[in-house]
mmCIF file of C-alpha atoms and ligand atoms in Angstrom:
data_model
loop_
_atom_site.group_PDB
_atom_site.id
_atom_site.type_symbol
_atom_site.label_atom_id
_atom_site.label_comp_id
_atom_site.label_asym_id
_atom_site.label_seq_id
_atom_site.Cartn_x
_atom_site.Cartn_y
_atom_site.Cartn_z
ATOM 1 C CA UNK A 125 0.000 0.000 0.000
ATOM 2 C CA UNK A 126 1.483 3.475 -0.722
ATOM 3 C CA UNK A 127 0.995 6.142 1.761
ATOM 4 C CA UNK A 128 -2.183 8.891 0.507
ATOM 5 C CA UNK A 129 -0.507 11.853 2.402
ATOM 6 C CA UNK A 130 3.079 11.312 1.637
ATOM 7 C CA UNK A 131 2.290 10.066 -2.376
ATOM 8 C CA UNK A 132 4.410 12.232 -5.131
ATOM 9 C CA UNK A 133 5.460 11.508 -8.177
ATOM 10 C CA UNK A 134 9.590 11.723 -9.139
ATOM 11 C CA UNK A 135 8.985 12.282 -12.647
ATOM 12 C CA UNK A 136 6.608 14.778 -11.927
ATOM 13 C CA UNK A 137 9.370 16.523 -9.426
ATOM 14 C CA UNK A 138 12.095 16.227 -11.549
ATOM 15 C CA UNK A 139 10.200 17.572 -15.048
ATOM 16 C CA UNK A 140 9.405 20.867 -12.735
ATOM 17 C CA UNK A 141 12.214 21.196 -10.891
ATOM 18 C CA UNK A 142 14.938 19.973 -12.758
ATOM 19 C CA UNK A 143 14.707 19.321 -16.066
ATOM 20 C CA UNK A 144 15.224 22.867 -17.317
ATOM 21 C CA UNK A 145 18.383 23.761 -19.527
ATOM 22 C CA UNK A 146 19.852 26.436 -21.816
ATOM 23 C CA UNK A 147 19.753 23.456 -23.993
ATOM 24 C CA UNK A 148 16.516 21.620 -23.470
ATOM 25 C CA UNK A 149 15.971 18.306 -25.085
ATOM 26 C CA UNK A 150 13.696 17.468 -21.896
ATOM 27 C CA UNK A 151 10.468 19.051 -22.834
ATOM 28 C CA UNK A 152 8.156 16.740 -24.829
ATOM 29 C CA UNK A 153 5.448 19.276 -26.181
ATOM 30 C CA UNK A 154 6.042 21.854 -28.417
ATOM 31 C CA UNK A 155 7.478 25.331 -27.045
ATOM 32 C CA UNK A 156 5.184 27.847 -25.972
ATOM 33 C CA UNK A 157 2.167 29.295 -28.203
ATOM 34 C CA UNK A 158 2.379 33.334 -27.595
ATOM 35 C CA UNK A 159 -0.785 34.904 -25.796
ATOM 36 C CA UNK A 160 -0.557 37.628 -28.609
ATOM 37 C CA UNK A 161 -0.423 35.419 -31.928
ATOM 38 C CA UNK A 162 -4.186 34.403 -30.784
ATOM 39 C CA UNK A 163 -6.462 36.815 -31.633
ATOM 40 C CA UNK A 164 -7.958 37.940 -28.314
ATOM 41 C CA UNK A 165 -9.536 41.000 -27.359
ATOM 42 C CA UNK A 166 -10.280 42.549 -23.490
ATOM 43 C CA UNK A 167 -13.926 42.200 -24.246
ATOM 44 C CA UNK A 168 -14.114 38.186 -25.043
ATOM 45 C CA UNK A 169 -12.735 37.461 -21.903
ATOM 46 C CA UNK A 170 -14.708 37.457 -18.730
ATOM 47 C CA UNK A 171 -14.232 36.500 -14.615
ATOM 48 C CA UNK A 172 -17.745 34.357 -13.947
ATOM 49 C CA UNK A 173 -19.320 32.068 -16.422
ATOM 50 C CA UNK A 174 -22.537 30.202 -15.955
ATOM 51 C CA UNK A 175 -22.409 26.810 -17.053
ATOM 52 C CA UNK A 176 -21.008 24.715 -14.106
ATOM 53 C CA UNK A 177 -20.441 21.738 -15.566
ATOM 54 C CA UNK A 178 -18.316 22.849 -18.709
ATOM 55 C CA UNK A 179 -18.639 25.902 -20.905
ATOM 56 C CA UNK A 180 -21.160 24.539 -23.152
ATOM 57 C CA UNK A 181 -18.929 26.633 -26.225
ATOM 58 C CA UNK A 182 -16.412 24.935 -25.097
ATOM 59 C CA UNK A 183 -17.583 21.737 -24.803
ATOM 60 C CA UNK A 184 -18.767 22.070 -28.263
ATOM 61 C CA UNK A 185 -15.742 22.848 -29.713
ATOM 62 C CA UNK A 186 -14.104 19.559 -28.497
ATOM 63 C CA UNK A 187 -16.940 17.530 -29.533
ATOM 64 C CA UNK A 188 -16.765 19.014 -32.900
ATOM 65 C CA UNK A 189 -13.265 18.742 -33.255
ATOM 66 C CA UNK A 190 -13.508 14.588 -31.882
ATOM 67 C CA UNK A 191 -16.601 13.595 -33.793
ATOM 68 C CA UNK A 192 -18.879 13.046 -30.655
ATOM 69 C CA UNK A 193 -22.056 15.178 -29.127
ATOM 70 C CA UNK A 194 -20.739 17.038 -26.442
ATOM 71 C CA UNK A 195 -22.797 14.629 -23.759
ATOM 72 C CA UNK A 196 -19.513 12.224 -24.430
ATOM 73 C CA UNK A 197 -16.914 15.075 -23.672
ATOM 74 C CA UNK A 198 -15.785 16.049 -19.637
ATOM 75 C CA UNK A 199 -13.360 19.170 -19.621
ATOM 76 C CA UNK A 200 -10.705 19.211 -17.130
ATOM 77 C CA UNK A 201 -7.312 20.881 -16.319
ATOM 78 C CA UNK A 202 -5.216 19.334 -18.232
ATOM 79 C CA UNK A 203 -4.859 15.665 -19.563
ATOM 80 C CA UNK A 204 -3.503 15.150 -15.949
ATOM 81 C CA UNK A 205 -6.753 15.950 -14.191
ATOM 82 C CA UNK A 206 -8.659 14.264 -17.149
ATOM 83 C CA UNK A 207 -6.639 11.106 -16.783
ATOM 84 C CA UNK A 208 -7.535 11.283 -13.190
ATOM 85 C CA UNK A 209 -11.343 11.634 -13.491
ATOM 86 C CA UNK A 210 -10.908 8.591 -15.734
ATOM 87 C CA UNK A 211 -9.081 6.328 -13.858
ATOM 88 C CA UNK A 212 -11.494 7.165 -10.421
ATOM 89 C CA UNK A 213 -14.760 6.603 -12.343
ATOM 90 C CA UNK A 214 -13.997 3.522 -13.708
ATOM 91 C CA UNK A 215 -12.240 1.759 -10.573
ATOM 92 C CA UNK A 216 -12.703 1.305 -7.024
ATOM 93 C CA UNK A 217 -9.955 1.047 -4.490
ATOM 94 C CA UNK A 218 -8.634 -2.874 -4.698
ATOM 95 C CA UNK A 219 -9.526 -3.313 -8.737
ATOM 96 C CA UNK A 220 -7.018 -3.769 -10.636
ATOM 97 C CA UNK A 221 -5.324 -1.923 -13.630
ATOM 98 C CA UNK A 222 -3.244 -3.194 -16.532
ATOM 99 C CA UNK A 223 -0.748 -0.438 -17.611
ATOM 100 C CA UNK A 224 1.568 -0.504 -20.303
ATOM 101 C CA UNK A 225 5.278 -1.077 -19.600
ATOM 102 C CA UNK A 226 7.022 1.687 -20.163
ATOM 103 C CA UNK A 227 4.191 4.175 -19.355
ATOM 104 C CA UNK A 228 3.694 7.986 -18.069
ATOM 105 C CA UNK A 229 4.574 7.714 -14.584
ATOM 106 C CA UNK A 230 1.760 9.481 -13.049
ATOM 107 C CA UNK A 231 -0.953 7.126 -14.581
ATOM 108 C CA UNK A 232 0.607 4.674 -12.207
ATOM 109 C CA UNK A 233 1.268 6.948 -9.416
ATOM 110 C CA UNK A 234 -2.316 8.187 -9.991
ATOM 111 C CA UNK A 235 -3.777 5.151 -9.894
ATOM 112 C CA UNK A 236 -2.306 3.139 -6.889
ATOM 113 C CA UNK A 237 -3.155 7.050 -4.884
ATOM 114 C CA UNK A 238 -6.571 5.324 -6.071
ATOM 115 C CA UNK A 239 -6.245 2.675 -4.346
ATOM 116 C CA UNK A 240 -6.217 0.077 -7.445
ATOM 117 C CA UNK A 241 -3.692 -2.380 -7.623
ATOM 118 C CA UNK A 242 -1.218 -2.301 -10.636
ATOM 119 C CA UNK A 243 -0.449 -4.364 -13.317
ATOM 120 C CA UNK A 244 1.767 -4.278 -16.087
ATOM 121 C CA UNK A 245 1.986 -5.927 -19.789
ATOM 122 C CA UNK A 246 5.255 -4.776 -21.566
ATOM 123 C CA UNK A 247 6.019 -2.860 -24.774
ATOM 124 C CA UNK A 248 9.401 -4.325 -25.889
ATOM 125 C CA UNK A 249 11.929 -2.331 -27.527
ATOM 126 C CA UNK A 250 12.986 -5.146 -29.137
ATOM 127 C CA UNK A 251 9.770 -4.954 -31.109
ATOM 128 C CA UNK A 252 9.303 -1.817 -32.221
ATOM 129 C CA UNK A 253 7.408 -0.157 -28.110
ATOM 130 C CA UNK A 254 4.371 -2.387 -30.148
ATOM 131 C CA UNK A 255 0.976 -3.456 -27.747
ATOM 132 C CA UNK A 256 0.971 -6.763 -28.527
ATOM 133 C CA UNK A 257 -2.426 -8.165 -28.054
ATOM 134 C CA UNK A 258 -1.278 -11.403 -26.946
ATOM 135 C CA UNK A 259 1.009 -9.859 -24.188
ATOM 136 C CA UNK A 260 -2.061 -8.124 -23.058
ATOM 137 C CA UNK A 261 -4.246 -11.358 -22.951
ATOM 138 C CA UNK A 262 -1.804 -13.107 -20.916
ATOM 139 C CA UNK A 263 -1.776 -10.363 -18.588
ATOM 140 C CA UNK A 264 -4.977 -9.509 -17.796
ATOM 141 C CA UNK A 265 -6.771 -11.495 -14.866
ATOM 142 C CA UNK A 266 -10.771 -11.752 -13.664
ATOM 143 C CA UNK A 267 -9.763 -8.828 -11.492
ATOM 144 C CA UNK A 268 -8.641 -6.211 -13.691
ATOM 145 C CA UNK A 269 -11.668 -3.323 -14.586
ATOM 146 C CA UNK A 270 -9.157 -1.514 -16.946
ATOM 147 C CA UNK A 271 -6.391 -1.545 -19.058
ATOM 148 C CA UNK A 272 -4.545 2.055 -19.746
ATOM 149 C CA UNK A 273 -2.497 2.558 -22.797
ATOM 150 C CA UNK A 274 -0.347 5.969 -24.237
ATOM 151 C CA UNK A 275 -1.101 6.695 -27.837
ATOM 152 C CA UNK A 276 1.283 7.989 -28.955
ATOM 153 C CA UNK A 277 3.247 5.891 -26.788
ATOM 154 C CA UNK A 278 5.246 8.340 -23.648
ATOM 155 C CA UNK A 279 8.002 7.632 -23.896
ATOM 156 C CA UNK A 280 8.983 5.720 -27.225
ATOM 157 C CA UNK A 281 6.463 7.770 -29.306
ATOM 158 C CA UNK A 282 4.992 4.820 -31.240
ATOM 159 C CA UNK A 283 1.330 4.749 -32.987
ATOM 160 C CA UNK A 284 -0.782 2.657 -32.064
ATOM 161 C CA UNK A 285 -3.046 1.403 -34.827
ATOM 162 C CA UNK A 286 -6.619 0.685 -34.813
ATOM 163 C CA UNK A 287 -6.587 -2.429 -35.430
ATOM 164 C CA UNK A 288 -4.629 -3.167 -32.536
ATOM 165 C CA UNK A 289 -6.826 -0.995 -30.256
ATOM 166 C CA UNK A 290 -9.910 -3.012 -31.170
ATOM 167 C CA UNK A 291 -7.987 -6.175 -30.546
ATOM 168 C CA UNK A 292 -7.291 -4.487 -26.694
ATOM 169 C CA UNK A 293 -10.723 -3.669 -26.567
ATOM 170 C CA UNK A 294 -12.479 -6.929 -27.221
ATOM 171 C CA UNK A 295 -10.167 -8.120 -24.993
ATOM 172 C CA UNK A 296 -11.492 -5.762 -22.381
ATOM 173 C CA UNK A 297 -15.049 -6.132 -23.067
ATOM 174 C CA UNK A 298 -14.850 -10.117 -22.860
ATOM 175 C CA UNK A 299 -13.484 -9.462 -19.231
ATOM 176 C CA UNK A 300 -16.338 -6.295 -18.530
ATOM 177 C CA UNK A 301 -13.049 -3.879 -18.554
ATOM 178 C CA UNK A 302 -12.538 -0.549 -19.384
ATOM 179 C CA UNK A 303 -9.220 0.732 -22.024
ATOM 180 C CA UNK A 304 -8.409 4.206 -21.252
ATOM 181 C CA UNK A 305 -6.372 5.353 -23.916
ATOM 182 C CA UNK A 306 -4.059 8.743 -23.057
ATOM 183 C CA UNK A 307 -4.306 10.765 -26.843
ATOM 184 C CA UNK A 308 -1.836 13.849 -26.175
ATOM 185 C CA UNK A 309 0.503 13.276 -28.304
ATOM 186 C CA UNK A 310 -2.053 11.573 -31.174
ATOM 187 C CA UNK A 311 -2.805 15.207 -31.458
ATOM 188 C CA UNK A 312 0.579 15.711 -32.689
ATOM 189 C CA UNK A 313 -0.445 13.810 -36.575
ATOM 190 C CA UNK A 314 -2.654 16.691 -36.689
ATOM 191 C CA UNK A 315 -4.378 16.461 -40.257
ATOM 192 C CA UNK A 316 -3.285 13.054 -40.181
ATOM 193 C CA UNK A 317 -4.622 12.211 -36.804
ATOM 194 C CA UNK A 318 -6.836 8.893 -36.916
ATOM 195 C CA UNK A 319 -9.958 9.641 -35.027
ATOM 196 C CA UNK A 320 -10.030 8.759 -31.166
ATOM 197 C CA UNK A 321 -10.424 5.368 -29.516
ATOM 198 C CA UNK A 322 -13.642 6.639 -27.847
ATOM 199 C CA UNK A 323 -15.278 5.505 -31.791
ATOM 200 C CA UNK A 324 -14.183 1.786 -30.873
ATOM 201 C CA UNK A 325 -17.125 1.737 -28.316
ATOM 202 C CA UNK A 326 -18.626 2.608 -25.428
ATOM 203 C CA UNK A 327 -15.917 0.282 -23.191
ATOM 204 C CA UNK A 328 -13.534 3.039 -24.197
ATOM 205 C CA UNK A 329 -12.399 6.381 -22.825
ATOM 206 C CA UNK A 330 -9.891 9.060 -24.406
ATOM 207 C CA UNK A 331 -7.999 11.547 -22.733
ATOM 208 C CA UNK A 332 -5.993 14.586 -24.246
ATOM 209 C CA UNK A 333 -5.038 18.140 -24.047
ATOM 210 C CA UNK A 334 -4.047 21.067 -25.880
ATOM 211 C CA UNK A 335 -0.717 20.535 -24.291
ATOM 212 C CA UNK A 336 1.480 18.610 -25.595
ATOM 213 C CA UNK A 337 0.990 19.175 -29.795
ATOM 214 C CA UNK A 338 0.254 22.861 -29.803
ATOM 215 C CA UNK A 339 2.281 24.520 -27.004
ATOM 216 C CA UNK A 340 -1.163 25.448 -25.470
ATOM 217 C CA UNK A 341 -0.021 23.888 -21.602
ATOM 218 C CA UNK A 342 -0.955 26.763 -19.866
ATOM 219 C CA UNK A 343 -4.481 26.799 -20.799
ATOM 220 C CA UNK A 344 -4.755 23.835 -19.092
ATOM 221 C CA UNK A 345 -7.436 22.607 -21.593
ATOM 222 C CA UNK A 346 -7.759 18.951 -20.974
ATOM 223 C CA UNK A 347 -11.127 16.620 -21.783
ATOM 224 C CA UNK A 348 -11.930 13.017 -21.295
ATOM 225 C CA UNK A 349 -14.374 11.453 -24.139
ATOM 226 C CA UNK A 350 -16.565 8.611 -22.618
ATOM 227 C CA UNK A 351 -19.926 7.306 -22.844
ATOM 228 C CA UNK A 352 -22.453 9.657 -20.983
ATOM 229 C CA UNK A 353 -22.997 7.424 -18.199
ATOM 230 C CA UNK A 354 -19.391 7.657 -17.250
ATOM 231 C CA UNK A 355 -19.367 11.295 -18.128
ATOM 232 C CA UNK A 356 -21.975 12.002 -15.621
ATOM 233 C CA UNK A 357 -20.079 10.124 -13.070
ATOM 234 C CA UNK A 358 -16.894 12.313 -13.821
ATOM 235 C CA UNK A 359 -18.593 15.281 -13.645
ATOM 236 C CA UNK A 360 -19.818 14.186 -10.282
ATOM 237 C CA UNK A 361 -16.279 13.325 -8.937
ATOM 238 C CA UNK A 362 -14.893 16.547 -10.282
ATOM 239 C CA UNK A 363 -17.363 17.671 -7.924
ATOM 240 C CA UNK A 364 -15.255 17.461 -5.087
ATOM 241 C CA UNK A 365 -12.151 19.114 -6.835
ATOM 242 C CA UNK A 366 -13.679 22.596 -7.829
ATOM 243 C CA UNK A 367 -16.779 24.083 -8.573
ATOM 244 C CA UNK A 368 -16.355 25.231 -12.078
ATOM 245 C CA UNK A 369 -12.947 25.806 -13.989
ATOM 246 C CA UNK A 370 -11.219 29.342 -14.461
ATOM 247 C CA UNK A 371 -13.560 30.730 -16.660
ATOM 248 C CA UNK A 372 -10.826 33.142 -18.866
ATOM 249 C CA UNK A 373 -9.413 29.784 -19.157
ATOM 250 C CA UNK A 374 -12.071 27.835 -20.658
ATOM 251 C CA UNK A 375 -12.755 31.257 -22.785
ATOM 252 C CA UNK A 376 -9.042 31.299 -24.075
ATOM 253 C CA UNK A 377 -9.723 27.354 -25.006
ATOM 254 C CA UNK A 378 -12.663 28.205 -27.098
ATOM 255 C CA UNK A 379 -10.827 31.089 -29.263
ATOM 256 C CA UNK A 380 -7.543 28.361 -29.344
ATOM 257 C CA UNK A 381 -9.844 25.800 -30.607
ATOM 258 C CA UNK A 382 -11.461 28.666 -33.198
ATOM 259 C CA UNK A 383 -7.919 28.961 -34.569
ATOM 260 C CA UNK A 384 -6.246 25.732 -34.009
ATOM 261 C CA UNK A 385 -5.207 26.059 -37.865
ATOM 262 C CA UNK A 386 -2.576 28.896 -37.227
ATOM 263 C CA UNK A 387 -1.709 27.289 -33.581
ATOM 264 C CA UNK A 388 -1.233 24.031 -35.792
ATOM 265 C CA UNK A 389 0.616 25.687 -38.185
ATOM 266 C CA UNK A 390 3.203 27.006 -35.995
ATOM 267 C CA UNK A 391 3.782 23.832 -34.638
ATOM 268 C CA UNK A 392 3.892 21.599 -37.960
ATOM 269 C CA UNK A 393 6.918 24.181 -39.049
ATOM 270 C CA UNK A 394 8.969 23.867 -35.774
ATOM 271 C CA UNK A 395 8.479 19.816 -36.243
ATOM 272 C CA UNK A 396 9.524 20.185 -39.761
ATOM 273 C CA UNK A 397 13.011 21.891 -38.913
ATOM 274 C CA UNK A 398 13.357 20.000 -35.928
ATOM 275 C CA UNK A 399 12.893 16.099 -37.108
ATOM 276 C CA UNK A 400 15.402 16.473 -40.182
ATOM 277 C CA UNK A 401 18.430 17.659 -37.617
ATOM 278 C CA UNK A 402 17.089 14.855 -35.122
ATOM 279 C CA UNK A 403 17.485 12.458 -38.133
ATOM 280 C CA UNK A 404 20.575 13.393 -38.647
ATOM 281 C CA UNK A 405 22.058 12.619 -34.876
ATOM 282 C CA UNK A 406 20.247 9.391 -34.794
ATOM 283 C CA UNK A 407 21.821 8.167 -38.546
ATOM 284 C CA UNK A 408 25.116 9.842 -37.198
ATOM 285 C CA UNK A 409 25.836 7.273 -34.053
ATOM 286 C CA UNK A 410 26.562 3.779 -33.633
ATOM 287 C CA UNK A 411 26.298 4.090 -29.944
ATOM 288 C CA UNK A 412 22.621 3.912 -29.459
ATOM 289 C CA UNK A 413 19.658 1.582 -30.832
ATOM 290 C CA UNK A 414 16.349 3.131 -31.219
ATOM 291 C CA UNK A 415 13.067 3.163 -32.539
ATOM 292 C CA UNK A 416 12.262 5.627 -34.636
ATOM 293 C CA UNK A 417 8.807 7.244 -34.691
ATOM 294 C CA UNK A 418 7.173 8.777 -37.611
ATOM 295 C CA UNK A 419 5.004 11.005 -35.685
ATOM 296 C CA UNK A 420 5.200 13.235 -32.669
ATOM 297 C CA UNK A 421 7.732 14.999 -30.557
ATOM 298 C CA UNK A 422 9.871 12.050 -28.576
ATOM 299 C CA UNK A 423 12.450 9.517 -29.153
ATOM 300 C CA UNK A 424 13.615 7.158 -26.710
ATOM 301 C CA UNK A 425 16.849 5.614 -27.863
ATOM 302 C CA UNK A 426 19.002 3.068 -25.939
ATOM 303 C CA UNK A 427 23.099 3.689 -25.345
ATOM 304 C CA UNK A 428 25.212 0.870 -25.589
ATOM 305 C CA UNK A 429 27.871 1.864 -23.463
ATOM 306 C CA UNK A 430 28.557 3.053 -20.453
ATOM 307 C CA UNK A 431 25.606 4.646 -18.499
ATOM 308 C CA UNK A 432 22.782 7.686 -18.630
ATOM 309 C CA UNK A 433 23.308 8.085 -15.014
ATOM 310 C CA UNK A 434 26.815 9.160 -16.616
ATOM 311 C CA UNK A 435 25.484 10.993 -19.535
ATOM 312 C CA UNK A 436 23.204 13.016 -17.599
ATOM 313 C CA UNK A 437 25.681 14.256 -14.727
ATOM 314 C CA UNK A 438 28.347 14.946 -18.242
ATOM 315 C CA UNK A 439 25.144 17.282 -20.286
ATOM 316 C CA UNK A 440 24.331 18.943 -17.062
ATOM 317 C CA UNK A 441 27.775 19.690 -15.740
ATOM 318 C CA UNK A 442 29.332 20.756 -19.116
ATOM 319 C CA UNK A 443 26.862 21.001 -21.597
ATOM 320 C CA UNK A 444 24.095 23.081 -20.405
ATOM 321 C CA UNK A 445 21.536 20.080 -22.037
ATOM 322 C CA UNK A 446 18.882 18.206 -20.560
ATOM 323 C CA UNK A 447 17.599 14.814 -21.681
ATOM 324 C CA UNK A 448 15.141 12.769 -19.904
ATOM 325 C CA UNK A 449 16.367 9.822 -17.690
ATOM 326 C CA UNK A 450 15.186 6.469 -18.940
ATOM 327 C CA UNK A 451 15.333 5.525 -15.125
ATOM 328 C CA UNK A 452 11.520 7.510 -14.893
ATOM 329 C CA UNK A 453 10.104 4.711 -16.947
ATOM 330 C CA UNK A 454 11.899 2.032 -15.388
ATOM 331 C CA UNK A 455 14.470 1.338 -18.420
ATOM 332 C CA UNK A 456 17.574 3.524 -16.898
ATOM 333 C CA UNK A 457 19.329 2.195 -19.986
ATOM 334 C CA UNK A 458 17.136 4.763 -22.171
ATOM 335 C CA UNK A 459 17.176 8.452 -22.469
ATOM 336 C CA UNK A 460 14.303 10.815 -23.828
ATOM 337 C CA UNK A 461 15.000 13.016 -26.717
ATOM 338 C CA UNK A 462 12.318 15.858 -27.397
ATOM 339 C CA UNK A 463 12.519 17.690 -30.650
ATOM 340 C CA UNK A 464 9.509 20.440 -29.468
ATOM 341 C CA UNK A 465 12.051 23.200 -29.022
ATOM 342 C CA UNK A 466 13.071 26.528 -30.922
ATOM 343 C CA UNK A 467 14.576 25.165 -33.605
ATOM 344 C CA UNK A 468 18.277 26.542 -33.571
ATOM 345 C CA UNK A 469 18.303 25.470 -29.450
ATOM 346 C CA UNK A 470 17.115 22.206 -30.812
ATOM 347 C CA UNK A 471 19.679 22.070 -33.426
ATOM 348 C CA UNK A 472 22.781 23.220 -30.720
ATOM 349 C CA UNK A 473 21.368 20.559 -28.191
ATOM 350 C CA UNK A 474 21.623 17.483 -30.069
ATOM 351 C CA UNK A 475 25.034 18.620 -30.969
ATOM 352 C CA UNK A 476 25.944 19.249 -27.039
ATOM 353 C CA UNK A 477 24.240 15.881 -27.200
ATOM 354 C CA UNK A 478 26.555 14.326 -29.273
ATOM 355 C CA UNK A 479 29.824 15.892 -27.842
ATOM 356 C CA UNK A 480 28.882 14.774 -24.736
ATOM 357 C CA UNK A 481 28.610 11.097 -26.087
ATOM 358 C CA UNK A 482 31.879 11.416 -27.811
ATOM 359 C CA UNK A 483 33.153 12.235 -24.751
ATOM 360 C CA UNK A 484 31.893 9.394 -22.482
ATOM 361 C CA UNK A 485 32.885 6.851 -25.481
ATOM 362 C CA UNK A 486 36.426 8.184 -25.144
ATOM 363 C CA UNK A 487 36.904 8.502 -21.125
HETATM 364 C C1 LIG B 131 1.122 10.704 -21.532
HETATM 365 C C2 LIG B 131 0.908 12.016 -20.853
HETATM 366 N N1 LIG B 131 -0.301 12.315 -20.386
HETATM 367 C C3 LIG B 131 -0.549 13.492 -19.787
HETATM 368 C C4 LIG B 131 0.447 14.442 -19.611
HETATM 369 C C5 LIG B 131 0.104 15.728 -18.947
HETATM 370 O O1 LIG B 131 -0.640 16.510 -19.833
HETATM 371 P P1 LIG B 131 -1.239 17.918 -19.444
HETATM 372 O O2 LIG B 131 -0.091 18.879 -19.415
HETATM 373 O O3 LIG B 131 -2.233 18.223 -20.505
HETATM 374 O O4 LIG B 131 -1.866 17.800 -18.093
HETATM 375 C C6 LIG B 131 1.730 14.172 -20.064
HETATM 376 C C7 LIG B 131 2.815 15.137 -19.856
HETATM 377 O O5 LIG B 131 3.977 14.855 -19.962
HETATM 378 C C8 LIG B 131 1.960 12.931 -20.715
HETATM 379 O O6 LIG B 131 3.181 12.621 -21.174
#
């Protein structure tokens, strides 16, 4: 049993307190989205708004933009809070939960704070970070209510097709389970995005943000699509968290959403000069193995020598550069690469990167 008053989550700590650098390869969304490139004026914002259980504009908007009626959609800060809501409305303390291996760290921090018991099916580098159906039906047991997946996968970045998530999902329903499926970085394919799992049926529910693909994080526009009887019931727990959201906030979200094409196109140019220079430090060493994603904003290669424990200390002390410890999803062998930067910091990063390699090779 973990303790409810002293719970915490290291990645969590570390991604606010520490992984900040001059050179930031840590980050995994894309870099800020200015206030003043949206076009807001004084008078569209306001303190006090009226609907208390979601701005129905807002709500709207996301159910537009998902292909559901709003009844399916829950807003929430963040795909934090809207994971969350998820995982309390569809367990009760003692159930049990089968989470990808590697996963986001708070789903599983979130979830035994719950009081559910965790278990894990694995998504092998060996092939390709892939959900292997078969892994997950050896896995799962009479107790488990839900099985949580990352699509695009944190930290390895890999799609998940459909095919595959209706393969989890009959899985699920034979067994009365849920599949939560954690969408931020899906929303990263943009144009290309396949619709969300929530379409798969009503054993299904999505989470996302406008976090993570847009550089939108302070908004803190997060939403969970379910069916409506588990919307109701999340709108009922969020209950006991806050009585309505910051209404400028949920305002801001609707005139994002009204000109997610410009917010998108931002974004789609800083991936396009950022993936070519990641490209090229990937082709350019023999001292890793990785997978490489064709979407999205993270890579998750492996070094063969020596250790990141090593590499991290080296980038910090000398290189002003900050990677993500594999050690945060339990495979300390593994670093995390983000490519959601400015592009010339990007650029000079994975070149401190690289130095820093050459140097640890060589000592
Ligand atoms: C898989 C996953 N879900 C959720 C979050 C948090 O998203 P948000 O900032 O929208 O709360 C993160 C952030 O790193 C993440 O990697």
């Amino acid at each position: 049993m973990v303790s409810r008053t002293h719970i915490g989550s290291p990645y969590m700590q570390f991604a606010k307190l520490r992984s900040g650098a001059k050179y930031n390869l840590a980050t995994s969304g894309i870099m800020s989205y200015p206030l003043r490139e949206l076009p807001v004026r004084l008078e569209d914002l306001e303190i006090c708004g009226t609907d208390l259980y979601g701005h129905a504009p807002l709500l709207e908007r996301i159910a537009r933009l998902n292909g559901v009626t709003p009844d399916r959609v829950v807003t929430a800060a963040g795909t934090s809070m809207a994971n969350h809501l998820a995982l309390a409305a569809t367990l009760e303390p003692g159930d049990e939960a089968l989470v990808e291996q590697p996963t986001y760290e708070l789903l599983t921090t979130t979830l035994q704070y719950l009081g559910a018991s965790v278990r894990y099916f694995e998504r092998r580098m060996e092939d390709d970070f892939r959900v292997d159906p078969a892994e997950v039906e050896r896995q799962i047991t009479p107790r488990t209510r839900l099985i949580v997946l990352t699509n695009l996968h944190n930290p390895s970045g890999a799609l998940i097709d459909e095919p595959t998530l209706r393969a989890v999902g009959e899985i699920a329903k034979s067994r009365n389970a849920y599949v939560l499926v954690d969408e931020v970085y899906l929303e990263a394919l943009y144009e290309r995005r396949p619709r969300p799992a929530v379409h798969l049926g009503d054993h299904f529910l999505v989470t996302s943000s406008l976090t993570k693909a847009f550089g939108l994080s302070g908004l803190r526009c997060g939403w969970i699509l379910a069916n409506p009887d588990l919307t109701r019931r999340m709108w009922h727990i969020n209950d006991l968290y806050g009585v309505n959201a910051a209404h400028p906030a949920e305002l801001l979200g609707v005139i994002a959403l009204d000109n997610l094409d410009r917010v998108t196109e931002r974004a789609k140019k800083l991936l396009a000069a950022n993936r070519p220079a990641l490209e090229e430090f990937l082709r350019s060493r023999d001292d890793i193995q990785y997978v490489r994603p064709e979407f999205g904003t993270i890579v998750f290669p492996r070094l063969r020598h020596g250790t990141v424990e090593e590499l991290d200390r080296l980038l910090r002390s000398k290189y002003e550069t900050s990677v993500v410890p594999g050690a945060y999803f339990d495979m300390p062998q593994n670093f995390r690469i983000g490519i959601g930067g400015d592009p010339l910091m990007t650029r000079e990063a994975l070149h401190r990167l690289a130095s820093a390699m050459n140097e640890l090779r060589a000592s």
